[in-house]
Short mmCIF file of C-alpha atoms in Angstrom, two decimals:
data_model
loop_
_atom_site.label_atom_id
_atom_site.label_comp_id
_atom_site.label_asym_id
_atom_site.label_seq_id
_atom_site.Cartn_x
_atom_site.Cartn_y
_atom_site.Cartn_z
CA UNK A 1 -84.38 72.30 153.58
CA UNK A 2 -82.79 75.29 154.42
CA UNK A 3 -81.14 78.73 152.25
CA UNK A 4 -78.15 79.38 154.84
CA UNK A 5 -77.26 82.72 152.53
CA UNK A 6 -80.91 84.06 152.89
CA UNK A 7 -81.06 85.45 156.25
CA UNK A 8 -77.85 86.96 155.81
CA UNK A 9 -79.18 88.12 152.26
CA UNK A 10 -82.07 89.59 153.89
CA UNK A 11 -80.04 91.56 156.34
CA UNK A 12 -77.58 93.07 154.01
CA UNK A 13 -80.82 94.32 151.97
CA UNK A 14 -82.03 95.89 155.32
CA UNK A 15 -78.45 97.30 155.36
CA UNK A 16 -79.03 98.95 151.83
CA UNK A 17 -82.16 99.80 152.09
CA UNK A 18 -81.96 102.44 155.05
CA UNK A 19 -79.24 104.30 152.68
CA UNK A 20 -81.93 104.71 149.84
CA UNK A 21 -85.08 106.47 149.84
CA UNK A 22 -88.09 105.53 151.16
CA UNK A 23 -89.82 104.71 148.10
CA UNK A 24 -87.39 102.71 146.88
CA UNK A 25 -87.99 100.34 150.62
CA UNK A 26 -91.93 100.65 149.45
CA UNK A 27 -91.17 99.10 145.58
CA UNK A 28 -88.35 96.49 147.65
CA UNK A 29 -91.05 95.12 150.06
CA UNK A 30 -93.22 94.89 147.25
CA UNK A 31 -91.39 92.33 145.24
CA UNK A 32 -89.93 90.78 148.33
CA UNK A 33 -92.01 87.54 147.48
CA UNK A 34 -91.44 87.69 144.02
CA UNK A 35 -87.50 87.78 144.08
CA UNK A 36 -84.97 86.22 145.78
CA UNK A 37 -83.00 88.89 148.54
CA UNK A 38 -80.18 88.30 146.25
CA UNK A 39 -81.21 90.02 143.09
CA UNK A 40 -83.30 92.33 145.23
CA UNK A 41 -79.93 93.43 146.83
CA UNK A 42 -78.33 94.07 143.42
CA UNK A 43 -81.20 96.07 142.10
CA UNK A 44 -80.60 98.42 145.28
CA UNK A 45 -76.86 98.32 144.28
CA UNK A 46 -77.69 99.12 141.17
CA UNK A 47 -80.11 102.32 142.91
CA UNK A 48 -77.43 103.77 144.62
CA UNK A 49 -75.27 103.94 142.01
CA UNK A 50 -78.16 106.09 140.52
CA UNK A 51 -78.59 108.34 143.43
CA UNK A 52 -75.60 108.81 143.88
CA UNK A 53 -74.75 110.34 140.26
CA UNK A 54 -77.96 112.25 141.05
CA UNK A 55 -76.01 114.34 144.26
CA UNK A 56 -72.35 114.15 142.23
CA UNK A 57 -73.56 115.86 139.22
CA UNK A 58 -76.05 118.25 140.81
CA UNK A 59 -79.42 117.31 140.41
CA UNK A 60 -80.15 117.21 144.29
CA UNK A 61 -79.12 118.37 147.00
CA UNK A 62 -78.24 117.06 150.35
CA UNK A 63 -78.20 112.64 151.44
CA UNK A 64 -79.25 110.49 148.96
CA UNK A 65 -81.62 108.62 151.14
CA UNK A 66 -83.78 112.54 151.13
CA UNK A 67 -83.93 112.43 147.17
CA UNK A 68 -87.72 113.63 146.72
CA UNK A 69 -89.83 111.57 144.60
CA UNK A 70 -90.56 114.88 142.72
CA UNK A 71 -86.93 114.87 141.77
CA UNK A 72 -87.99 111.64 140.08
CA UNK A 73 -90.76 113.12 137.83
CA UNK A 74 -89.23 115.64 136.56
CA UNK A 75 -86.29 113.98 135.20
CA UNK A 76 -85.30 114.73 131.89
CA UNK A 77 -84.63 112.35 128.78
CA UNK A 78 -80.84 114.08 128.92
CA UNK A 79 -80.15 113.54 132.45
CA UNK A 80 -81.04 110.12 132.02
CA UNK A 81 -79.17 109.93 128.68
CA UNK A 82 -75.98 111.13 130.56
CA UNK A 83 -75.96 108.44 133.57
CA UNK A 84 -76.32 105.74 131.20
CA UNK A 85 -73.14 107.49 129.18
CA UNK A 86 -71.70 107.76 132.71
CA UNK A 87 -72.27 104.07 133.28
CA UNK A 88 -70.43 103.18 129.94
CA UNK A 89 -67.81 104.98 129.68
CA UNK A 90 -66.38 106.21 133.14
CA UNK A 91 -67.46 102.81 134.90
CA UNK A 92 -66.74 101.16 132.07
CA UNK A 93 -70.08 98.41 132.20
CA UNK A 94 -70.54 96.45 128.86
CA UNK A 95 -73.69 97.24 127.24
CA UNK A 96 -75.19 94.14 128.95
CA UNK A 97 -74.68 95.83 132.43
CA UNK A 98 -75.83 98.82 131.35
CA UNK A 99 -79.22 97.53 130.11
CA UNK A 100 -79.56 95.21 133.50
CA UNK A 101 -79.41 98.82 135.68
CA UNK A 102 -81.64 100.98 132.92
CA UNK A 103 -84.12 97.30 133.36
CA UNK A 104 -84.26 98.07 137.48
CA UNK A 105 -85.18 101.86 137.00
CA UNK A 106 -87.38 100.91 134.63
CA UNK A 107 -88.92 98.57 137.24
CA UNK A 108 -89.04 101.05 140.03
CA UNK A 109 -90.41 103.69 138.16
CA UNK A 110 -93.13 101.63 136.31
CA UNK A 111 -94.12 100.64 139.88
CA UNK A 112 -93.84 104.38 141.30
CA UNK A 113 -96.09 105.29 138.02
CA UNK A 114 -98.79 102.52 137.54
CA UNK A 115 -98.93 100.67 141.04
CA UNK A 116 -98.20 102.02 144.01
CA UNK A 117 -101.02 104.29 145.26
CA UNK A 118 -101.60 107.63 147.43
CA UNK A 119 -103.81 107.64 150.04
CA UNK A 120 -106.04 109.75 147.91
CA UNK A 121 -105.50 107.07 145.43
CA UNK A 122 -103.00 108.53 142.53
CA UNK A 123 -100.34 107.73 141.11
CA UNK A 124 -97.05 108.53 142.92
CA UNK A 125 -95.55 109.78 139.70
CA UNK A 126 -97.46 111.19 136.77
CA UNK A 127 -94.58 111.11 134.23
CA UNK A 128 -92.21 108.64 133.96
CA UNK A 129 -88.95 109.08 132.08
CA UNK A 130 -87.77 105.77 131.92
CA UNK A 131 -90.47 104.91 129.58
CA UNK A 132 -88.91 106.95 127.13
CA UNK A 133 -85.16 105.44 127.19
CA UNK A 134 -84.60 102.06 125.32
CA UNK A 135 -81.72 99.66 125.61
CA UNK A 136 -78.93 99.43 124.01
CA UNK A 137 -79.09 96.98 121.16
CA UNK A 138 -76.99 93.73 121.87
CA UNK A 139 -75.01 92.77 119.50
CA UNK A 140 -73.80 89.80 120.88
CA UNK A 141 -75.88 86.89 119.26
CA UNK A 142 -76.29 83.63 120.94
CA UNK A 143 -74.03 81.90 119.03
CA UNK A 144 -71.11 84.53 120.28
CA UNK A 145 -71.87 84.33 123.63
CA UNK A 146 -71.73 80.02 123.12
CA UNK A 147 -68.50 80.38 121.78
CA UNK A 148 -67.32 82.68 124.48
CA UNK A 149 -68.64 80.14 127.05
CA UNK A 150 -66.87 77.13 124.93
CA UNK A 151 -63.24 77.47 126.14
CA UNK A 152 -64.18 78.00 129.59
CA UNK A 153 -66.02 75.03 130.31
CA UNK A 154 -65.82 71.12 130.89
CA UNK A 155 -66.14 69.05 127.29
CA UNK A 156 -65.75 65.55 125.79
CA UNK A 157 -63.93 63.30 128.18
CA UNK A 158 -62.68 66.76 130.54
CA UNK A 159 -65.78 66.06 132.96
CA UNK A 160 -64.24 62.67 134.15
CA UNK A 161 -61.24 63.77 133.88
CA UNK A 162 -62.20 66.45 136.40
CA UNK A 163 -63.66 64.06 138.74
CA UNK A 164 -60.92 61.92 138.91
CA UNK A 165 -58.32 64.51 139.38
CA UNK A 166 -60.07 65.78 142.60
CA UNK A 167 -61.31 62.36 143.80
CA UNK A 168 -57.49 61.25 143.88
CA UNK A 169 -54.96 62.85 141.61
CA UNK A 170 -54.86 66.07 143.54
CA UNK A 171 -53.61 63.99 146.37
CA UNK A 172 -50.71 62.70 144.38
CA UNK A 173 -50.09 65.87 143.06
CA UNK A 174 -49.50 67.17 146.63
CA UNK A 175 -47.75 64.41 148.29
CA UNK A 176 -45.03 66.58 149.42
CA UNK A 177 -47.28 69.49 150.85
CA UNK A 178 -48.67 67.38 154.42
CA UNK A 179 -50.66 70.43 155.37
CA UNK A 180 -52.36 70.46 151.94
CA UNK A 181 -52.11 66.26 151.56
CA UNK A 182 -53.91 65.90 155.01
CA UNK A 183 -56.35 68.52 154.05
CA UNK A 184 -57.12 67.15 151.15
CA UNK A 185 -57.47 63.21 152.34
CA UNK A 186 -60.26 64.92 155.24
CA UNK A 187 -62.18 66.46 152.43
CA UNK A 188 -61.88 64.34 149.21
CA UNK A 189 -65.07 62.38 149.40
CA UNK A 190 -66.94 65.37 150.32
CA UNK A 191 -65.37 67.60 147.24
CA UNK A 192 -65.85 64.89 144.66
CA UNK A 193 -69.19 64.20 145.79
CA UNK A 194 -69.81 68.31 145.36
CA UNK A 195 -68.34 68.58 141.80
CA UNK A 196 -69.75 65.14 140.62
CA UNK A 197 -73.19 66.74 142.07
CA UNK A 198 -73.23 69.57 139.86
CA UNK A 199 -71.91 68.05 136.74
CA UNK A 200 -74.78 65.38 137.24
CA UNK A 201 -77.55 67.46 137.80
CA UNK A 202 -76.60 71.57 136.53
CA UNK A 203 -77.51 72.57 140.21
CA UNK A 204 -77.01 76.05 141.13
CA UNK A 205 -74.64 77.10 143.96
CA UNK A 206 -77.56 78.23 146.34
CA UNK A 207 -79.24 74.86 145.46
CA UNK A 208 -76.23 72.69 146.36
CA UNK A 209 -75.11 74.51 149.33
CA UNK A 210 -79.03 74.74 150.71
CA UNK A 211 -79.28 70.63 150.64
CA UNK A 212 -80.22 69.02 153.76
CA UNK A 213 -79.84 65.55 154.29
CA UNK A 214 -83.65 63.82 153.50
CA UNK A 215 -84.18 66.09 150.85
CA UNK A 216 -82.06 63.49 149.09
CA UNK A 217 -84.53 60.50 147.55
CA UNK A 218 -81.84 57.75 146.89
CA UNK A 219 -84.26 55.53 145.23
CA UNK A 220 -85.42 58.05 142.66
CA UNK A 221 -81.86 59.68 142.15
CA UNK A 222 -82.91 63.45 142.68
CA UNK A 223 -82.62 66.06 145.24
CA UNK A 224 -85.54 68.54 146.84
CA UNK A 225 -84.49 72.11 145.75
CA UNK A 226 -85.58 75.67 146.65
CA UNK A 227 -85.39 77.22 143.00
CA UNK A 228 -85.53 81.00 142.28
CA UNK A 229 -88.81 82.79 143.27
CA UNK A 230 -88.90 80.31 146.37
CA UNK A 231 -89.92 77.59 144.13
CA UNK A 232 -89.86 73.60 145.41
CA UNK A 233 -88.82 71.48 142.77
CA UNK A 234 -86.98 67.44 142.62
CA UNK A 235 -84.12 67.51 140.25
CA UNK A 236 -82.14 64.49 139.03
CA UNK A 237 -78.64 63.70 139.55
CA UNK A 238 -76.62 61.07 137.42
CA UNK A 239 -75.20 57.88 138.73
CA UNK A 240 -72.44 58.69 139.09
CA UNK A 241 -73.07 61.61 141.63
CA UNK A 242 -74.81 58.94 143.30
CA UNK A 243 -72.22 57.02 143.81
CA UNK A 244 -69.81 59.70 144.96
CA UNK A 245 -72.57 61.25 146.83
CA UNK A 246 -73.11 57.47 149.24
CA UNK A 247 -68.99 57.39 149.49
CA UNK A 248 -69.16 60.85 151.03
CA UNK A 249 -72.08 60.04 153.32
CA UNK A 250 -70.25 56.71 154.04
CA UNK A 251 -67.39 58.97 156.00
CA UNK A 252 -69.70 62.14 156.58
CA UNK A 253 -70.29 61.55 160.23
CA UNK A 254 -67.01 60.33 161.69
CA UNK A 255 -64.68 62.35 159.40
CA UNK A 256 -66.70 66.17 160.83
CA UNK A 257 -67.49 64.97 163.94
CA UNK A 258 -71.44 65.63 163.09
CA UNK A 259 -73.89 66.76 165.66
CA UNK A 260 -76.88 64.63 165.13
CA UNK A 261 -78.85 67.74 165.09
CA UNK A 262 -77.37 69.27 162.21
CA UNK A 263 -78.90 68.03 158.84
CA UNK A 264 -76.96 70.00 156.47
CA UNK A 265 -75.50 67.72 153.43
CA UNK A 266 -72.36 69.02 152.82
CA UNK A 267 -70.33 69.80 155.93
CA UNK A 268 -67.23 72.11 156.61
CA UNK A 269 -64.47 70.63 158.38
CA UNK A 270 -63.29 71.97 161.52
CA UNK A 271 -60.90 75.16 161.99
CA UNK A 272 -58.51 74.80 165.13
CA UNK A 273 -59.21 72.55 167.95
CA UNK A 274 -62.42 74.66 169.27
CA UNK A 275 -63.38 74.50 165.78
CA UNK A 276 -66.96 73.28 164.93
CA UNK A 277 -68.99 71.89 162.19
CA UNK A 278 -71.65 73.77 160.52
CA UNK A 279 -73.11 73.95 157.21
CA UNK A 280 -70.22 74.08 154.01
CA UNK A 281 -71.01 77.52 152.86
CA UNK A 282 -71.44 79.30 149.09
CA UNK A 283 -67.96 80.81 149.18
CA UNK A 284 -66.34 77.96 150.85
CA UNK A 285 -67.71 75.69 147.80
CA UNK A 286 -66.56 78.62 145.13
CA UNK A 287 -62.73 78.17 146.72
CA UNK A 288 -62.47 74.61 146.95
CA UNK A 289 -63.07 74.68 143.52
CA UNK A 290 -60.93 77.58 142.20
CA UNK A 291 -58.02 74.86 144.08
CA UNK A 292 -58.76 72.19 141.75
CA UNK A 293 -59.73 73.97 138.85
CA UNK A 294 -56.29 75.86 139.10
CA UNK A 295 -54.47 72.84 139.43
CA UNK A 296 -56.43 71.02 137.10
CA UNK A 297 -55.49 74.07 134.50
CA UNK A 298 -58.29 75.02 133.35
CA UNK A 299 -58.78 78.52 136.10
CA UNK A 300 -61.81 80.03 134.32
CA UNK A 301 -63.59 77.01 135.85
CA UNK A 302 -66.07 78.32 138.29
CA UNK A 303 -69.58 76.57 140.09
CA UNK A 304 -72.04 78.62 137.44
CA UNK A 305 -69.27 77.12 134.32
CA UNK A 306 -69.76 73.26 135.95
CA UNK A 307 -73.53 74.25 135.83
CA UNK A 308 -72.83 75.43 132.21
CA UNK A 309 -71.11 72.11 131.48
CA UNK A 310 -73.78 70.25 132.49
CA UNK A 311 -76.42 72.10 130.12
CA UNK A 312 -73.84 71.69 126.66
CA UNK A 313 -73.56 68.03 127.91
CA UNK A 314 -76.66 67.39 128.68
CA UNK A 315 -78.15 69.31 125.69
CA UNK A 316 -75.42 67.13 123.25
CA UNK A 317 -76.90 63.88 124.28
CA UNK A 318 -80.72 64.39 125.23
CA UNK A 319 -81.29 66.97 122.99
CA UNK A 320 -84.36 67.73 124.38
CA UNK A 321 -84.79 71.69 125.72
CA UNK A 322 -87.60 71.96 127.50
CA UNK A 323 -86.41 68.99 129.45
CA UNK A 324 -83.10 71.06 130.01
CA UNK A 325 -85.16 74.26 130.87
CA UNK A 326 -86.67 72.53 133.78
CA UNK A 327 -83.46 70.96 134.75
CA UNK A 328 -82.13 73.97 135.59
CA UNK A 329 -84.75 75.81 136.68
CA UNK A 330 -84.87 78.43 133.71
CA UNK A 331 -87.55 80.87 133.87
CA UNK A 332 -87.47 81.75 130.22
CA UNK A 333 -86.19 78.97 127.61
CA UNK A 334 -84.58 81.78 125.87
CA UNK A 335 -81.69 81.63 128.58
CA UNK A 336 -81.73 77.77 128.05
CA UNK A 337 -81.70 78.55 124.15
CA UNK A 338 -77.84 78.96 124.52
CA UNK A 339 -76.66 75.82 125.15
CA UNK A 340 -77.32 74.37 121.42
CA UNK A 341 -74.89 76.93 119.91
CA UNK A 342 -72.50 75.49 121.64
CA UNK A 343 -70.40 73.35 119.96
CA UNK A 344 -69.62 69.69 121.01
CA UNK A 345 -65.91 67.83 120.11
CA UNK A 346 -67.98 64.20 120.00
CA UNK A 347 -70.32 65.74 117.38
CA UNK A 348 -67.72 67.17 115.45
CA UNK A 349 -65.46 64.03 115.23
CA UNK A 350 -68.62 62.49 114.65
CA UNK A 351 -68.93 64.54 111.36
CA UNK A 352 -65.30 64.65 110.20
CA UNK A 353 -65.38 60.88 110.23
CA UNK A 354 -68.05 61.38 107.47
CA UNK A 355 -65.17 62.37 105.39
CA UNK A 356 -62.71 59.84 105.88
CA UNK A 357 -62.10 57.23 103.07
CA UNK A 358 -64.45 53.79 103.48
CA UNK A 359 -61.80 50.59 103.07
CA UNK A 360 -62.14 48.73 99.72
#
């Protein structure tokens, strides 16, 4: 099994990295094993945004990368104070945002503070100011953020509905378009068996797009997985992914042409006549289904709301969530938590029918 995105993950870091200061590298390599490259990269992001303020308003002088680590200590609570105000209301981040960048300072200068060492063995800083700042209180409750999620996600009888409209109603929606029709009849089997893959198992893009070949186990109906924090785990996949899954491998080989040495799952198709076949990337997947989605109308569709369907499907008719929690790979079953505010149409017609008159 291979992460195509992590290599090029881990480069982009390296990118990053030799624009911040050197501490910052230090606290990066030390959770390098801990989290993936991905959310590593957005903490750094979310640095330079910092240091950056820093030089703009002042507080330093000279690169960004030079910013002492004395600079850091003797930060005030007001300086502080003011980039979170400048993060709220000249970026304009939601209070959820904000907290996620105050939670990576936090976690750079609790390291800088309490774990990484001198070589005379002290502390790098002796005062940390980021201990004193506390998040913003969300106000968003669970049950908000549920119905937020509601509208923009698959329900009731919309998830086979989905499935069939990209397995063959896109086609006859497009009749007329041969560049798009003969796209489209190439890569059906494939897409169908990508969106049927998510809805019957919650995978995550990185997940899906990471799949090689035997890390499928068709006589337990689950797929090998590199979860978050470089975690191996088998997740299961419905039936009917199964199915759609064995028609794509059915045409996998002499629709792309495959090299025998390349055991990626999902395949792209070829681009121009010197085109060749490689591994379907994260983006490419995130397109083909903004396509349907759009013409399926219902745009807010995305991979991470078919994952989301999943869960409030999933949740509505198992009802079991730790089950759920380790279905999608949830580190905390407080993020899992969500899906039972959501509300479900077959429960609710299930309840209004409580009202309807009984015949005499």
């Amino acid at each position: 099994m291979k992460n195509p995105n992590k290599q090029e993950n881990f480069k982009k870091l390296q990118l990053l990295l030799n624009e911040l200061p050197w501490y910052v590298e230090e606290y990066i390599n030390h959770k390098l094993r801990k989290l993936s490259t991905a959310s590593l990269f957005n903490y750094c992001h979310d640095y330079k945004i910092f240091f950056n303020w820093m030089i703009s308003e002042q507080l330093c002088n000279g690169n960004m990368k030079d910013i002492p680590i004395e600079r850091l200590e003797q930060m005030t609570v007001i300086e502080v104070e003011n980039f979170l105000n400048y993060l709220h209301y000249q970026l304009e981040n939601k209070e959820l945002t904000v907290n996620r960048k105050l939670s990576a300072l936090k976690s750079l200068f609790n390291y800088l503070q309490n774990k990484a060492e001198t070589p005379d063995l002290k502390p790098y800083l002796n005062r940390n100011v980021m201990a004193k700042i506390e998040f913003n209180e969300n106000k968003e409750t669970m049950e908000t953020r549920a119905n937020k999620m509601e509208g923009k996600i698959l329900l009731g009888d919309e998830y086979e509905r989905f499935r069939l409209f990209i397995a063959h109603d896109f086609g006859e929606m497009n009749k007329e378009n041969t560049k798009t029709y003969n796209f489209y009849q190439l890569n059906k089997e494939r897409d169908t068996a990508i969106i049927s893959l998510i809805l019957g198992s919650g995978l995550r893009l990185s997940e899906l797009v990471g799949l090689d070949l035997d890390d499928i186990d068709f006589s337990k109906y689950c797929a090998r997985v590199i979860r978050k924090g470089n975690k191996e785990q088998f997740v299961f996949f419905s039936q009917t992914a199964m199915n759609d899954l064995q028609d794509y491998l059915a045409v996998r080989n002499t629709k792309y042409d495959v090299d025998k040495q390349n055991k990626a799952l999902f395949i792209s198709a070829r681009i121009g006549p010197k085109g060749t076949t490689r591994r379907l990337t994260a983006r490419a997947v995130e397109k083909l289904v903004e396509k349907y989605a759009a013409a399926f109308g219902k745009p807010s569709l995305s991979v991470h709301k078919l994952r989301h369907s999943f869960a409030t499907r999933y949740h509505a008719e198992i009802n079991d969530v730790p089950k759920l929690r380790r279905q999608l790979g949830h580190s905390s079953i407080q993020t899992t938590m969500i899906y039972t505010h959501i509300k479900n149409d077959d429960l609710k017609i299930a309840v209004d029918k409580m009202d309807m008159p009984k015949e005499q």
